[in-house]
Coordinates of C-alpha atoms and ligand atoms in Angstrom, one line a residue:
Chain A
M24 CA -42.4 -69.3 -114.4
T25 CA -42.7 -73.2 -116.3
W26 CA -43.7 -76.2 -114.3
D27 CA -40.2 -77.4 -114.6
A28 CA -39.2 -74.8 -112.5
L29 CA -41.9 -74.4 -110.2
W30 CA -41.9 -78.1 -109.2
P31 CA -38.4 -78.3 -107.3
L32 CA -39.5 -75.2 -105.6
L33 CA -42.7 -76.4 -104.4
W34 CA -41.0 -79.8 -103.5
Q35 CA -38.3 -78.1 -101.6
G36 CA -40.9 -75.6 -99.8
T37 CA -43.1 -78.5 -99.0
L38 CA -40.0 -80.4 -97.6
D39 CA -39.0 -77.4 -95.5
T40 CA -42.6 -76.7 -94.4
L41 CA -42.7 -80.5 -92.8
W42 CA -39.1 -80.1 -91.4
M43 CA -40.6 -77.1 -89.4
V44 CA -43.7 -78.7 -88.5
V45 CA -43.3 -82.0 -87.7
P46 CA -40.2 -81.9 -85.2
A47 CA -42.4 -78.7 -83.5
A48 CA -45.6 -80.7 -83.5
L49 CA -44.1 -84.0 -81.8
C50 CA -42.5 -81.6 -79.1
A51 CA -45.3 -79.6 -78.6
Q52 CA -47.6 -82.5 -78.3
L53 CA -45.2 -84.0 -75.7
I54 CA -44.6 -81.2 -73.6
G55 CA -48.0 -79.6 -74.2
T56 CA -49.8 -83.0 -73.1
A57 CA -47.6 -82.9 -69.8
L58 CA -48.6 -79.3 -69.2
G59 CA -52.3 -80.1 -69.9
V60 CA -52.2 -83.3 -67.5
L61 CA -50.7 -80.9 -64.8
L62 CA -53.5 -78.4 -65.1
T63 CA -56.1 -81.2 -64.9
L64 CA -54.4 -82.5 -61.8
T65 CA -53.7 -79.3 -60.2
R66 CA -56.9 -77.6 -60.4
P67 CA -59.1 -76.9 -57.5
D68 CA -61.5 -80.0 -58.3
G69 CA -58.5 -82.0 -59.6
L70 CA -56.9 -85.2 -57.7
H71 CA -54.2 -83.0 -56.6
P72 CA -55.2 -79.2 -56.1
Q73 CA -52.5 -77.1 -55.9
R74 CA -54.1 -73.5 -56.2
P75 CA -51.1 -71.3 -56.8
L76 CA -49.3 -73.5 -59.2
F77 CA -52.5 -74.1 -61.0
R78 CA -53.0 -70.5 -61.2
V79 CA -49.7 -69.8 -62.6
L80 CA -49.6 -72.8 -65.1
D81 CA -53.3 -71.5 -66.2
A82 CA -52.3 -67.7 -66.8
A83 CA -49.2 -68.7 -68.6
V84 CA -51.0 -70.9 -70.8
N85 CA -53.6 -68.1 -71.7
V86 CA -50.9 -65.4 -72.2
G87 CA -49.1 -68.0 -74.4
R88 CA -52.2 -68.7 -76.5
S89 CA -53.1 -64.9 -76.8
L90 CA -49.6 -63.7 -77.9
P91 CA -49.7 -63.4 -81.7
F92 CA -47.1 -65.6 -83.3
I93 CA -45.6 -62.9 -85.3
I94 CA -44.5 -61.1 -81.9
L95 CA -43.7 -64.7 -80.4
L96 CA -41.2 -65.1 -83.0
V97 CA -39.5 -61.9 -82.5
L98 CA -39.5 -62.4 -78.7
L99 CA -37.7 -65.8 -78.8
I100 CA -35.0 -64.9 -81.1
P101 CA -32.4 -64.7 -78.2
F102 CA -33.8 -68.3 -77.0
T103 CA -33.9 -69.6 -80.7
R104 CA -30.2 -68.7 -81.1
L105 CA -29.4 -70.5 -78.0
I106 CA -30.8 -73.7 -78.7
T107 CA -30.1 -73.7 -82.6
G108 CA -27.2 -71.6 -82.8
T109 CA -29.2 -69.3 -85.5
S110 CA -32.2 -67.1 -85.7
I111 CA -33.0 -67.6 -89.2
G112 CA -33.6 -70.9 -91.6
S113 CA -36.2 -73.5 -91.1
T114 CA -34.7 -75.4 -88.1
A115 CA -34.6 -72.0 -86.2
A116 CA -38.2 -71.7 -86.8
I117 CA -39.0 -75.0 -85.0
V118 CA -38.3 -73.4 -81.6
P119 CA -41.2 -70.7 -81.8
L120 CA -43.4 -72.9 -83.6
T121 CA -42.9 -75.4 -80.5
V122 CA -43.3 -72.8 -78.1
A123 CA -46.3 -71.4 -79.8
A124 CA -48.1 -74.7 -79.9
I125 CA -47.3 -75.9 -76.4
P126 CA -50.1 -73.7 -74.6
F127 CA -52.4 -74.6 -77.3
V128 CA -51.8 -78.4 -76.7
A129 CA -51.9 -78.0 -73.1
R130 CA -55.3 -76.3 -73.3
L131 CA -56.7 -79.1 -75.8
V132 CA -55.5 -81.8 -73.4
D133 CA -56.9 -80.1 -70.3
G134 CA -60.4 -80.0 -72.2
A135 CA -59.9 -83.5 -73.3
L136 CA -59.1 -84.9 -69.9
K137 CA -61.8 -83.0 -68.1
D138 CA -64.3 -85.0 -70.6
V139 CA -63.3 -88.4 -69.0
P140 CA -66.4 -89.1 -66.7
R141 CA -65.6 -88.4 -63.0
G142 CA -67.3 -91.5 -62.0
V143 CA -64.4 -93.5 -63.9
V144 CA -61.7 -91.9 -62.5
D145 CA -63.4 -92.4 -59.0
A146 CA -63.8 -96.1 -59.8
A147 CA -60.2 -96.4 -60.8
R148 CA -59.2 -94.4 -57.8
A149 CA -61.3 -96.9 -55.5
M150 CA -59.7 -99.8 -57.1
G151 CA -56.4 -98.5 -55.7
A152 CA -55.1 -96.9 -58.9
S153 CA -52.0 -94.3 -58.1
T154 CA -52.1 -90.9 -59.7
A155 CA -49.6 -92.2 -62.1
Q156 CA -51.7 -95.2 -63.0
T157 CA -54.9 -92.9 -63.3
V158 CA -53.2 -90.8 -65.7
F159 CA -51.5 -93.3 -67.9
K160 CA -54.2 -96.2 -67.6
V161 CA -57.4 -94.1 -67.4
L162 CA -57.3 -90.4 -68.1
L163 CA -55.2 -90.5 -71.2
P164 CA -56.2 -93.7 -72.9
E165 CA -59.9 -92.8 -72.5
A166 CA -59.2 -89.2 -73.9
R167 CA -57.2 -90.5 -76.8
P168 CA -59.5 -89.6 -79.6
A169 CA -59.9 -86.1 -78.4
L170 CA -56.1 -86.0 -78.0
I171 CA -55.7 -87.4 -81.8
H172 CA -58.1 -84.7 -82.8
A173 CA -56.2 -81.8 -80.8
F174 CA -53.0 -83.3 -82.4
T175 CA -54.6 -82.9 -85.5
V176 CA -55.7 -79.3 -85.0
M177 CA -52.2 -78.4 -83.8
I178 CA -50.4 -79.4 -87.1
V179 CA -53.0 -77.5 -89.1
S180 CA -52.3 -74.4 -87.1
L181 CA -48.6 -75.0 -87.0
I182 CA -48.8 -75.4 -91.3
G183 CA -50.4 -72.0 -91.2
Y184 CA -47.9 -70.6 -88.5
S185 CA -45.0 -72.2 -90.3
A186 CA -46.1 -69.7 -93.3
M187 CA -45.5 -66.8 -91.0
A188 CA -42.1 -68.2 -89.9
G189 CA -41.4 -68.1 -93.7
A190 CA -41.8 -64.5 -93.9
I191 CA -38.6 -64.2 -91.7
G192 CA -36.5 -66.3 -93.8
G193 CA -37.7 -69.4 -92.3
G194 CA -38.0 -71.3 -95.5
G195 CA -41.1 -73.6 -96.5
L196 CA -44.2 -72.8 -98.7
G197 CA -44.8 -69.3 -96.7
D198 CA -41.7 -68.2 -97.9
L199 CA -42.0 -69.6 -101.5
A200 CA -45.3 -67.5 -101.6
I201 CA -43.9 -64.4 -100.2
R202 CA -40.7 -64.3 -102.4
Y203 CA -42.3 -65.3 -105.6
G204 CA -45.9 -64.4 -105.4
Y205 CA -45.7 -61.1 -103.3
Q206 CA -42.2 -59.7 -103.9
R207 CA -42.0 -60.7 -107.8
F208 CA -46.0 -60.7 -108.8
E209 CA -45.6 -64.3 -109.8
T210 CA -49.3 -65.0 -109.1
G211 CA -48.9 -68.5 -110.5
V212 CA -46.3 -69.4 -107.7
M213 CA -48.6 -67.9 -105.5
I214 CA -51.5 -70.0 -106.4
A215 CA -49.6 -73.1 -106.7
T216 CA -48.2 -72.5 -103.2
V217 CA -51.6 -72.1 -101.5
A218 CA -52.5 -75.0 -103.2
A219 CA -49.9 -77.3 -101.9
L220 CA -50.6 -75.7 -98.3
L221 CA -54.1 -76.7 -98.9
V222 CA -53.2 -80.2 -100.1
L223 CA -51.0 -80.5 -96.9
V224 CA -54.1 -79.4 -94.6
Q225 CA -56.6 -81.2 -96.0
L226 CA -54.4 -84.3 -95.9
T227 CA -53.7 -83.7 -92.1
Q228 CA -57.2 -83.3 -91.5
W229 CA -58.1 -86.4 -93.1
A230 CA -55.5 -88.4 -91.5
G231 CA -56.3 -87.2 -88.3
D232 CA -60.1 -87.5 -88.2
R233 CA -59.7 -91.0 -89.6
A234 CA -57.3 -92.0 -86.6
A235 CA -59.5 -90.3 -84.2
A236 CA -62.6 -92.1 -85.4
R237 CA -60.8 -95.5 -85.5
S238 CA -59.6 -95.2 -82.0
D239 CA -62.9 -94.1 -80.5
H240 CA -64.9 -97.0 -79.1
R241 CA -67.7 -95.4 -77.6
Chain B
M25 CA -55.6 -119.6 -31.9
P26 CA -58.3 -117.3 -31.2
D27 CA -60.1 -115.6 -34.2
L28 CA -59.0 -112.1 -34.4
T29 CA -60.9 -110.8 -37.1
P30 CA -63.5 -108.5 -36.3
P31 CA -67.2 -109.6 -36.4
D32 CA -68.0 -106.5 -38.4
V33 CA -66.6 -105.5 -41.6
L34 CA -67.8 -101.9 -41.5
D35 CA -67.8 -100.1 -38.1
F36 CA -69.0 -96.4 -38.5
Q37 CA -68.3 -94.6 -34.9
N38 CA -70.0 -91.3 -34.9
V39 CA -68.5 -90.5 -38.8
S40 CA -69.3 -87.1 -39.9
K41 CA -68.5 -85.5 -43.4
T42 CA -68.9 -82.1 -44.5
Y43 CA -67.7 -81.7 -48.4
P44 CA -65.6 -78.2 -48.5
G45 CA -67.7 -75.1 -49.2
Q46 CA -70.7 -77.1 -48.5
P47 CA -73.4 -75.6 -45.6
R48 CA -74.5 -78.7 -44.0
P49 CA -72.7 -82.2 -43.6
A50 CA -73.4 -84.9 -46.2
L51 CA -73.1 -87.5 -43.1
N52 CA -73.8 -86.4 -39.8
D53 CA -72.7 -88.4 -36.8
L54 CA -73.3 -91.6 -38.3
T55 CA -72.8 -95.0 -36.1
L56 CA -73.6 -98.1 -38.1
R57 CA -72.2 -101.7 -38.0
V58 CA -72.1 -104.0 -40.8
P59 CA -71.9 -107.5 -39.9
R60 CA -69.8 -110.1 -41.9
G61 CA -71.9 -112.0 -44.3
S62 CA -74.8 -109.6 -44.0
R63 CA -77.0 -108.3 -46.7
T64 CA -77.6 -104.7 -45.8
G65 CA -79.2 -102.2 -47.4
V66 CA -78.7 -98.4 -47.3
I67 CA -81.8 -96.4 -48.3
G68 CA -82.7 -92.7 -48.6
R69 CA -83.6 -90.3 -51.0
S70 CA -81.6 -88.2 -53.4
G71 CA -79.1 -86.4 -51.6
A72 CA -79.2 -88.3 -48.0
G73 CA -75.8 -89.3 -47.8
K74 CA -75.7 -92.4 -49.5
S75 CA -73.0 -92.1 -51.9
T76 CA -70.8 -90.3 -49.4
L77 CA -71.0 -93.3 -47.2
V78 CA -69.7 -95.4 -50.0
R79 CA -66.8 -92.8 -50.8
L80 CA -65.9 -93.3 -47.2
I81 CA -65.8 -96.8 -47.2
S82 CA -63.8 -97.2 -50.5
G83 CA -61.3 -94.8 -49.3
L84 CA -62.0 -91.8 -51.6
E85 CA -63.0 -89.5 -48.8
T86 CA -61.9 -89.4 -45.4
P87 CA -64.1 -88.6 -42.2
D88 CA -64.0 -85.4 -40.6
A89 CA -64.7 -86.5 -37.1
G90 CA -65.5 -90.1 -35.8
R91 CA -63.9 -93.2 -36.9
L92 CA -64.6 -95.6 -39.6
L93 CA -63.1 -99.1 -39.4
V94 CA -63.1 -101.5 -42.2
R95 CA -62.7 -105.1 -41.0
G96 CA -61.2 -103.6 -37.9
D97 CA -58.7 -101.2 -39.3
A98 CA -58.9 -97.2 -39.8
L99 CA -58.4 -96.6 -43.5
G100 CA -54.9 -94.7 -43.8
P101 CA -52.1 -94.5 -46.5
A102 CA -50.8 -97.7 -45.0
T103 CA -54.0 -99.7 -45.2
R104 CA -56.0 -98.2 -47.8
A105 CA -54.7 -100.3 -50.8
A106 CA -55.1 -103.7 -48.9
H107 CA -58.6 -102.7 -48.3
Q108 CA -59.4 -101.2 -51.5
A109 CA -58.6 -104.9 -53.1
R110 CA -61.0 -106.5 -50.6
T111 CA -63.8 -104.0 -51.5
G112 CA -65.4 -104.5 -54.7
L113 CA -67.7 -101.4 -56.3
V114 CA -70.5 -101.5 -58.4
F115 CA -72.0 -98.2 -59.4
Q116 CA -75.1 -96.9 -61.1
Q117 CA -73.3 -95.5 -64.3
F118 CA -71.4 -98.6 -64.4
N119 CA -68.1 -96.5 -64.6
L120 CA -66.7 -98.8 -67.6
L121 CA -63.5 -97.7 -69.6
A122 CA -65.1 -96.8 -72.8
Q123 CA -61.7 -97.5 -74.7
R124 CA -61.1 -100.5 -73.1
T125 CA -62.6 -104.2 -74.2
V126 CA -64.8 -105.6 -71.8
L127 CA -61.9 -108.0 -70.9
R128 CA -59.4 -105.3 -70.5
N129 CA -62.1 -103.6 -68.2
V130 CA -62.2 -106.5 -66.0
T131 CA -58.3 -107.1 -65.9
L132 CA -57.8 -103.5 -64.5
P133 CA -58.0 -104.1 -61.1
L134 CA -55.5 -106.8 -61.5
E135 CA -53.4 -104.6 -63.5
L136 CA -53.4 -101.8 -61.2
R137 CA -51.9 -104.3 -58.7
G138 CA -49.1 -105.7 -61.0
V139 CA -50.9 -109.1 -61.6
P140 CA -48.7 -110.9 -64.5
R141 CA -50.9 -110.8 -67.8
A142 CA -51.6 -114.5 -67.9
R143 CA -53.1 -114.9 -64.6
R144 CA -55.3 -111.4 -64.9
D145 CA -56.5 -112.5 -68.4
A146 CA -57.5 -116.2 -66.9
L147 CA -59.1 -114.4 -63.7
A148 CA -60.9 -111.7 -65.9
R149 CA -62.4 -114.6 -68.3
E150 CA -63.4 -116.8 -65.4
H151 CA -65.4 -113.9 -64.1
L152 CA -66.9 -112.9 -67.5
D153 CA -68.0 -116.4 -67.6
L154 CA -69.2 -116.2 -63.9
V155 CA -71.7 -113.3 -65.0
G156 CA -72.7 -114.9 -68.2
L157 CA -70.6 -112.9 -70.7
G158 CA -67.9 -115.1 -71.6
E159 CA -68.6 -114.4 -75.2
Y160 CA -68.4 -110.7 -74.8
A161 CA -64.6 -110.1 -73.7
G162 CA -63.8 -108.5 -77.1
R163 CA -66.5 -106.2 -77.3
Y164 CA -66.5 -102.5 -76.1
P165 CA -68.8 -101.2 -73.4
A166 CA -70.7 -99.1 -75.7
Q167 CA -71.6 -102.5 -77.7
L168 CA -73.5 -103.9 -74.7
S169 CA -77.1 -103.1 -73.1
G170 CA -77.1 -101.6 -69.8
G171 CA -77.7 -105.0 -67.9
Q172 CA -74.5 -106.5 -69.6
K173 CA -72.6 -103.5 -68.6
Q174 CA -73.6 -103.9 -65.2
R175 CA -72.5 -107.7 -65.5
V176 CA -69.2 -106.5 -66.3
G177 CA -69.0 -104.0 -63.6
I178 CA -69.7 -107.1 -61.3
A179 CA -67.3 -109.1 -63.0
R180 CA -64.7 -106.3 -62.3
A181 CA -65.8 -105.7 -58.8
L182 CA -65.2 -109.5 -58.2
V183 CA -62.2 -110.1 -60.0
T184 CA -60.0 -109.4 -56.8
A185 CA -61.9 -111.6 -54.5
P186 CA -63.2 -109.2 -52.2
D187 CA -65.1 -109.9 -49.1
L188 CA -67.1 -106.6 -49.3
L189 CA -69.2 -106.0 -52.2
L190 CA -70.6 -102.5 -52.3
A191 CA -73.4 -101.7 -54.6
D192 CA -74.3 -97.9 -55.2
E193 CA -77.4 -97.5 -57.2
A194 CA -76.6 -100.6 -58.9
T195 CA -79.8 -101.2 -60.9
S196 CA -81.2 -97.7 -60.9
A197 CA -80.4 -97.1 -64.4
L198 CA -82.1 -100.3 -65.5
D199 CA -85.4 -101.1 -66.4
P200 CA -87.3 -103.5 -63.8
E201 CA -86.7 -106.9 -65.7
T202 CA -83.0 -106.2 -65.9
S203 CA -82.8 -105.0 -62.4
A204 CA -84.3 -108.0 -61.3
G205 CA -81.8 -109.9 -63.1
I206 CA -78.7 -108.2 -61.5
L207 CA -80.3 -108.2 -58.3
N208 CA -80.5 -112.1 -58.7
L209 CA -76.7 -112.2 -59.4
L210 CA -75.9 -110.2 -56.7
L211 CA -77.6 -112.7 -54.3
D212 CA -76.4 -115.6 -55.8
L213 CA -73.0 -114.4 -55.6
Q214 CA -73.1 -113.1 -51.9
R215 CA -74.1 -116.8 -51.2
E216 CA -71.7 -118.4 -53.2
R217 CA -68.8 -116.4 -52.2
D218 CA -69.9 -115.5 -48.7
L219 CA -70.1 -111.9 -49.3
T220 CA -70.8 -109.1 -47.1
L221 CA -73.2 -107.0 -49.6
V222 CA -74.1 -103.6 -49.0
I223 CA -76.7 -102.3 -51.3
V224 CA -77.1 -98.7 -51.5
T225 CA -80.4 -97.5 -52.9
H226 CA -83.2 -95.2 -53.2
Q227 CA -85.6 -97.8 -54.4
L228 CA -87.3 -99.7 -51.8
E229 CA -88.4 -102.7 -53.6
V230 CA -84.5 -103.3 -54.3
V231 CA -83.9 -103.4 -50.4
R232 CA -87.2 -105.6 -50.1
A233 CA -85.7 -108.0 -52.4
V234 CA -82.5 -108.4 -51.6
T235 CA -81.5 -107.4 -47.9
T236 CA -81.7 -108.9 -44.5
H237 CA -80.9 -105.5 -42.5
V238 CA -81.7 -101.9 -43.7
A239 CA -80.3 -98.5 -42.7
V240 CA -82.2 -95.4 -43.4
L241 CA -80.4 -92.4 -44.2
D242 CA -82.1 -88.8 -44.3
A243 CA -80.3 -85.6 -44.5
G244 CA -77.0 -87.3 -43.7
Q245 CA -78.5 -89.1 -40.4
L246 CA -79.2 -92.5 -40.0
V247 CA -82.9 -92.4 -38.7
E248 CA -83.7 -95.8 -38.6
T249 CA -82.3 -99.3 -38.8
G250 CA -83.2 -103.1 -38.2
E251 CA -84.2 -106.0 -40.0
T252 CA -85.6 -105.4 -43.2
A253 CA -89.1 -107.2 -42.9
A254 CA -89.6 -105.5 -39.4
V255 CA -88.6 -102.1 -40.8
L256 CA -90.9 -102.3 -43.9
R257 CA -93.9 -103.5 -41.8
A258 CA -93.7 -100.9 -39.0
P259 CA -91.5 -97.9 -40.3
R260 CA -91.1 -95.6 -37.1
H261 CA -89.5 -92.7 -39.0
A262 CA -91.2 -90.4 -41.2
A263 CA -88.6 -90.7 -43.9
T264 CA -89.0 -94.4 -44.1
R265 CA -93.0 -94.1 -44.6
A266 CA -92.1 -91.5 -46.9
L267 CA -90.2 -93.9 -48.9
L268 CA -93.1 -96.6 -48.4
D269 CA -95.5 -94.3 -49.5
A270 CA -93.5 -93.0 -52.5
H271 CA -94.0 -96.7 -54.1
R272 CA -97.7 -97.0 -53.6
P273 CA -99.4 -97.2 -56.7
Q274 CA -101.3 -93.8 -57.0
V275 CA -104.8 -95.4 -58.0
P276 CA -108.3 -94.7 -56.6
L277 CA -109.7 -97.1 -53.8
A278 CA -113.1 -97.9 -52.8
P279 CA -113.9 -96.8 -49.2
D280 CA -113.5 -100.5 -47.7
E281 CA -110.5 -101.3 -49.9
T282 CA -106.8 -101.4 -48.8
L283 CA -103.6 -101.5 -51.0
R284 CA -101.7 -104.6 -49.8
R285 CA -98.3 -105.8 -51.6
V286 CA -97.6 -109.4 -52.3
T287 CA -94.5 -111.1 -53.9
L288 CA -96.1 -114.0 -56.0
P289 CA -94.2 -116.7 -58.1
D290 CA -96.2 -116.3 -60.8
L291 CA -99.8 -115.6 -61.6
N292 CA -101.2 -118.7 -62.3
P293 CA -104.9 -119.6 -62.6
D294 CA -105.2 -120.7 -59.0
T295 CA -103.7 -117.4 -57.6
L296 CA -106.4 -115.3 -59.8
A297 CA -109.4 -117.5 -58.7
A298 CA -108.5 -117.1 -55.0
L299 CA -107.9 -113.5 -55.7
A300 CA -111.5 -112.9 -57.3
R301 CA -113.1 -115.1 -54.5
A302 CA -111.6 -112.4 -52.2
G303 CA -112.8 -109.4 -54.4
A304 CA -109.5 -108.5 -54.8
R305 CA -108.0 -106.7 -58.0
I306 CA -104.2 -106.5 -59.2
V307 CA -103.2 -102.8 -59.4
Q308 CA -99.8 -103.3 -60.4
A309 CA -97.2 -105.9 -61.1
E310 CA -93.6 -105.8 -61.6
P311 CA -90.8 -108.6 -61.8
H312 CA -89.2 -109.4 -58.5
P313 CA -86.1 -111.8 -58.0
Q314 CA -88.7 -114.4 -56.4
G315 CA -91.1 -113.8 -59.3
L316 CA -93.8 -110.8 -59.4
D317 CA -94.1 -107.9 -57.1
V318 CA -97.8 -107.5 -56.9
W319 CA -100.0 -104.5 -55.6
I320 CA -103.4 -105.6 -54.8
A321 CA -106.6 -103.9 -53.8
A322 CA -109.0 -105.6 -51.7
P323 CA -111.6 -105.2 -49.2
A324 CA -109.9 -104.8 -45.8
A325 CA -111.6 -107.6 -44.1
S326 CA -111.0 -110.3 -46.9
P327 CA -110.0 -113.5 -45.5
E328 CA -108.2 -114.9 -48.4
W329 CA -105.2 -112.7 -47.5
A330 CA -103.8 -115.3 -45.4
V331 CA -103.5 -117.3 -48.3
L332 CA -101.9 -114.8 -50.6
A333 CA -99.5 -113.4 -48.0
Ligands
ADP401 N1 -68.2 -83.9 -54.3 C1 -69.1 -83.1 -53.6 N2 -69.0 -81.7 -53.1 C2 -69.9 -81.1 -52.7 N3 -71.0 -81.6 -52.1 C3 -71.3 -82.8 -52.2 C4 -70.4 -83.7 -53.3 N4 -70.8 -84.7 -53.2 C5 -72.0 -85.0 -52.5 N5 -72.2 -83.7 -52.1 C6 -73.5 -83.5 -51.4 O1 -73.4 -84.0 -50.1 C7 -74.9 -84.7 -50.1 C8 -74.9 -86.1 -50.0 O2 -75.0 -86.5 -51.3 P1 -74.7 -88.0 -51.6 O3 -73.9 -88.9 -50.6 O4 -74.2 -88.0 -53.0 O5 -76.4 -88.5 -51.7 P2 -76.9 -89.5 -52.1 O6 -76.0 -90.6 -52.8 O7 -77.7 -90.0 -51.0 O8 -77.9 -88.8 -53.3 C9 -75.6 -83.7 -51.2 O9 -76.3 -82.7 -50.6 C10 -74.9 -83.5 -52.3 O10 -74.9 -82.2 -52.7
MG402 MG1 -75.9 -91.5 -54.6

């Protein structure tokens, strides 16, 4: 294949990948952060211990994280169809990607919040901070660099997952690699695709690291 | 109109507190009053229950038994917020928010109460000036020394104009010179603002330097209270004596020598000459808010003690 033919394919593949990853990442960060905060608050030594709720959430997050993505993809087909009206294509892939990333983010956020020193939280409580104020004025802002780092790691994973979603017709760079590189033995396309994925991952990681470092005043 | 404000800012009535899963109470049947405007030290070794006392006063924990009255009120959902606003806290580890500037750390208590931004910035700047850190408003805590961080902690504690200031091991993470500076600041502020000051510490010299009254805690129990000078001169309880002994410098003494502690404004030639005449030698000297805290080994019968002490 010539560059002239390859270039539009790569470009479209990259756009499709981004179209899957970016909305999924944003949704997952929102829901996953909420879940992570809930885990932190309800754990036995948290601000509002709720043992049963914590156990359920904790187990759900663990199960969600241990489920292989390709299985999740298949399991979620009815749910995906319900939400997007279809189970194939890039848009449909947003749903399983989001679901896969939520427990991942929840765990990272939970860990990031746990690193906020207890004394700082106690100080805020003693100043009269409500639970909501403790979360929004102390826990989340103090954990910001770790949250940015979590977001970065999650996007990188999603780029990888999106390549798998491509395998079942999700489009994107993974789809390109399978259709040309694997099914048609176009090694050049395969290499170009891998290079594109690498660039995407590196750019994400670099931007994420930079943002985290800039936001950290410790 | 009769004055209805109670004379005691804090009134512990047989207060006990056991943390869940702990075999023994962190505080056991504590009865203690802290009068308005006093400077009270709470001393005890690590694990004695001092921080638990602070957590009870600041509303982070509630007593299992007994009553704690703060300004005459039992702390409950209806009264806690009002009392928290009038109680300033200073901590050993400063507990500043690392991702907020110095100014934003000091505005936080006001922010939590919905004070408008312009007002809280003005108040915070005023209090940063008060602790001598007006120039540091835009920095982050990581860019400050320990002593400066503690000054920010003090500014934050005072920005809501409390009448009670609680310092839990406020100088324990600082070197002696910096500690003396912080203690002096606390003393000045206490006088200027007519605060009730409660100094919680395991360091005897802190109690000696700052407080008028002292309460000694040991294993969750109050074992001795009284005027600081009296308790330090003639400790009655073994735990108090142990705290006193822990601070004696470990030096060999001649058979007729005794170790004495004096506070001197400085070590000028006259003082040194007087010491020499008395056959005394300086064993240890440390900064103290009123000058120097000096341990002296001297013959037990030395008449010159009257001059020095
Ligand atoms: N959150 C907690 N959970 C369980 N035990 C605690 C907790 N905080 C303190 N304790 C225990 O209570 C006792 C008193 O602790 P504390 O009040 O912190 O003492 P101090 O401040 O005098 O060192 C100690 O035995 C300590 O281990
Ligand atoms: Mg303590």
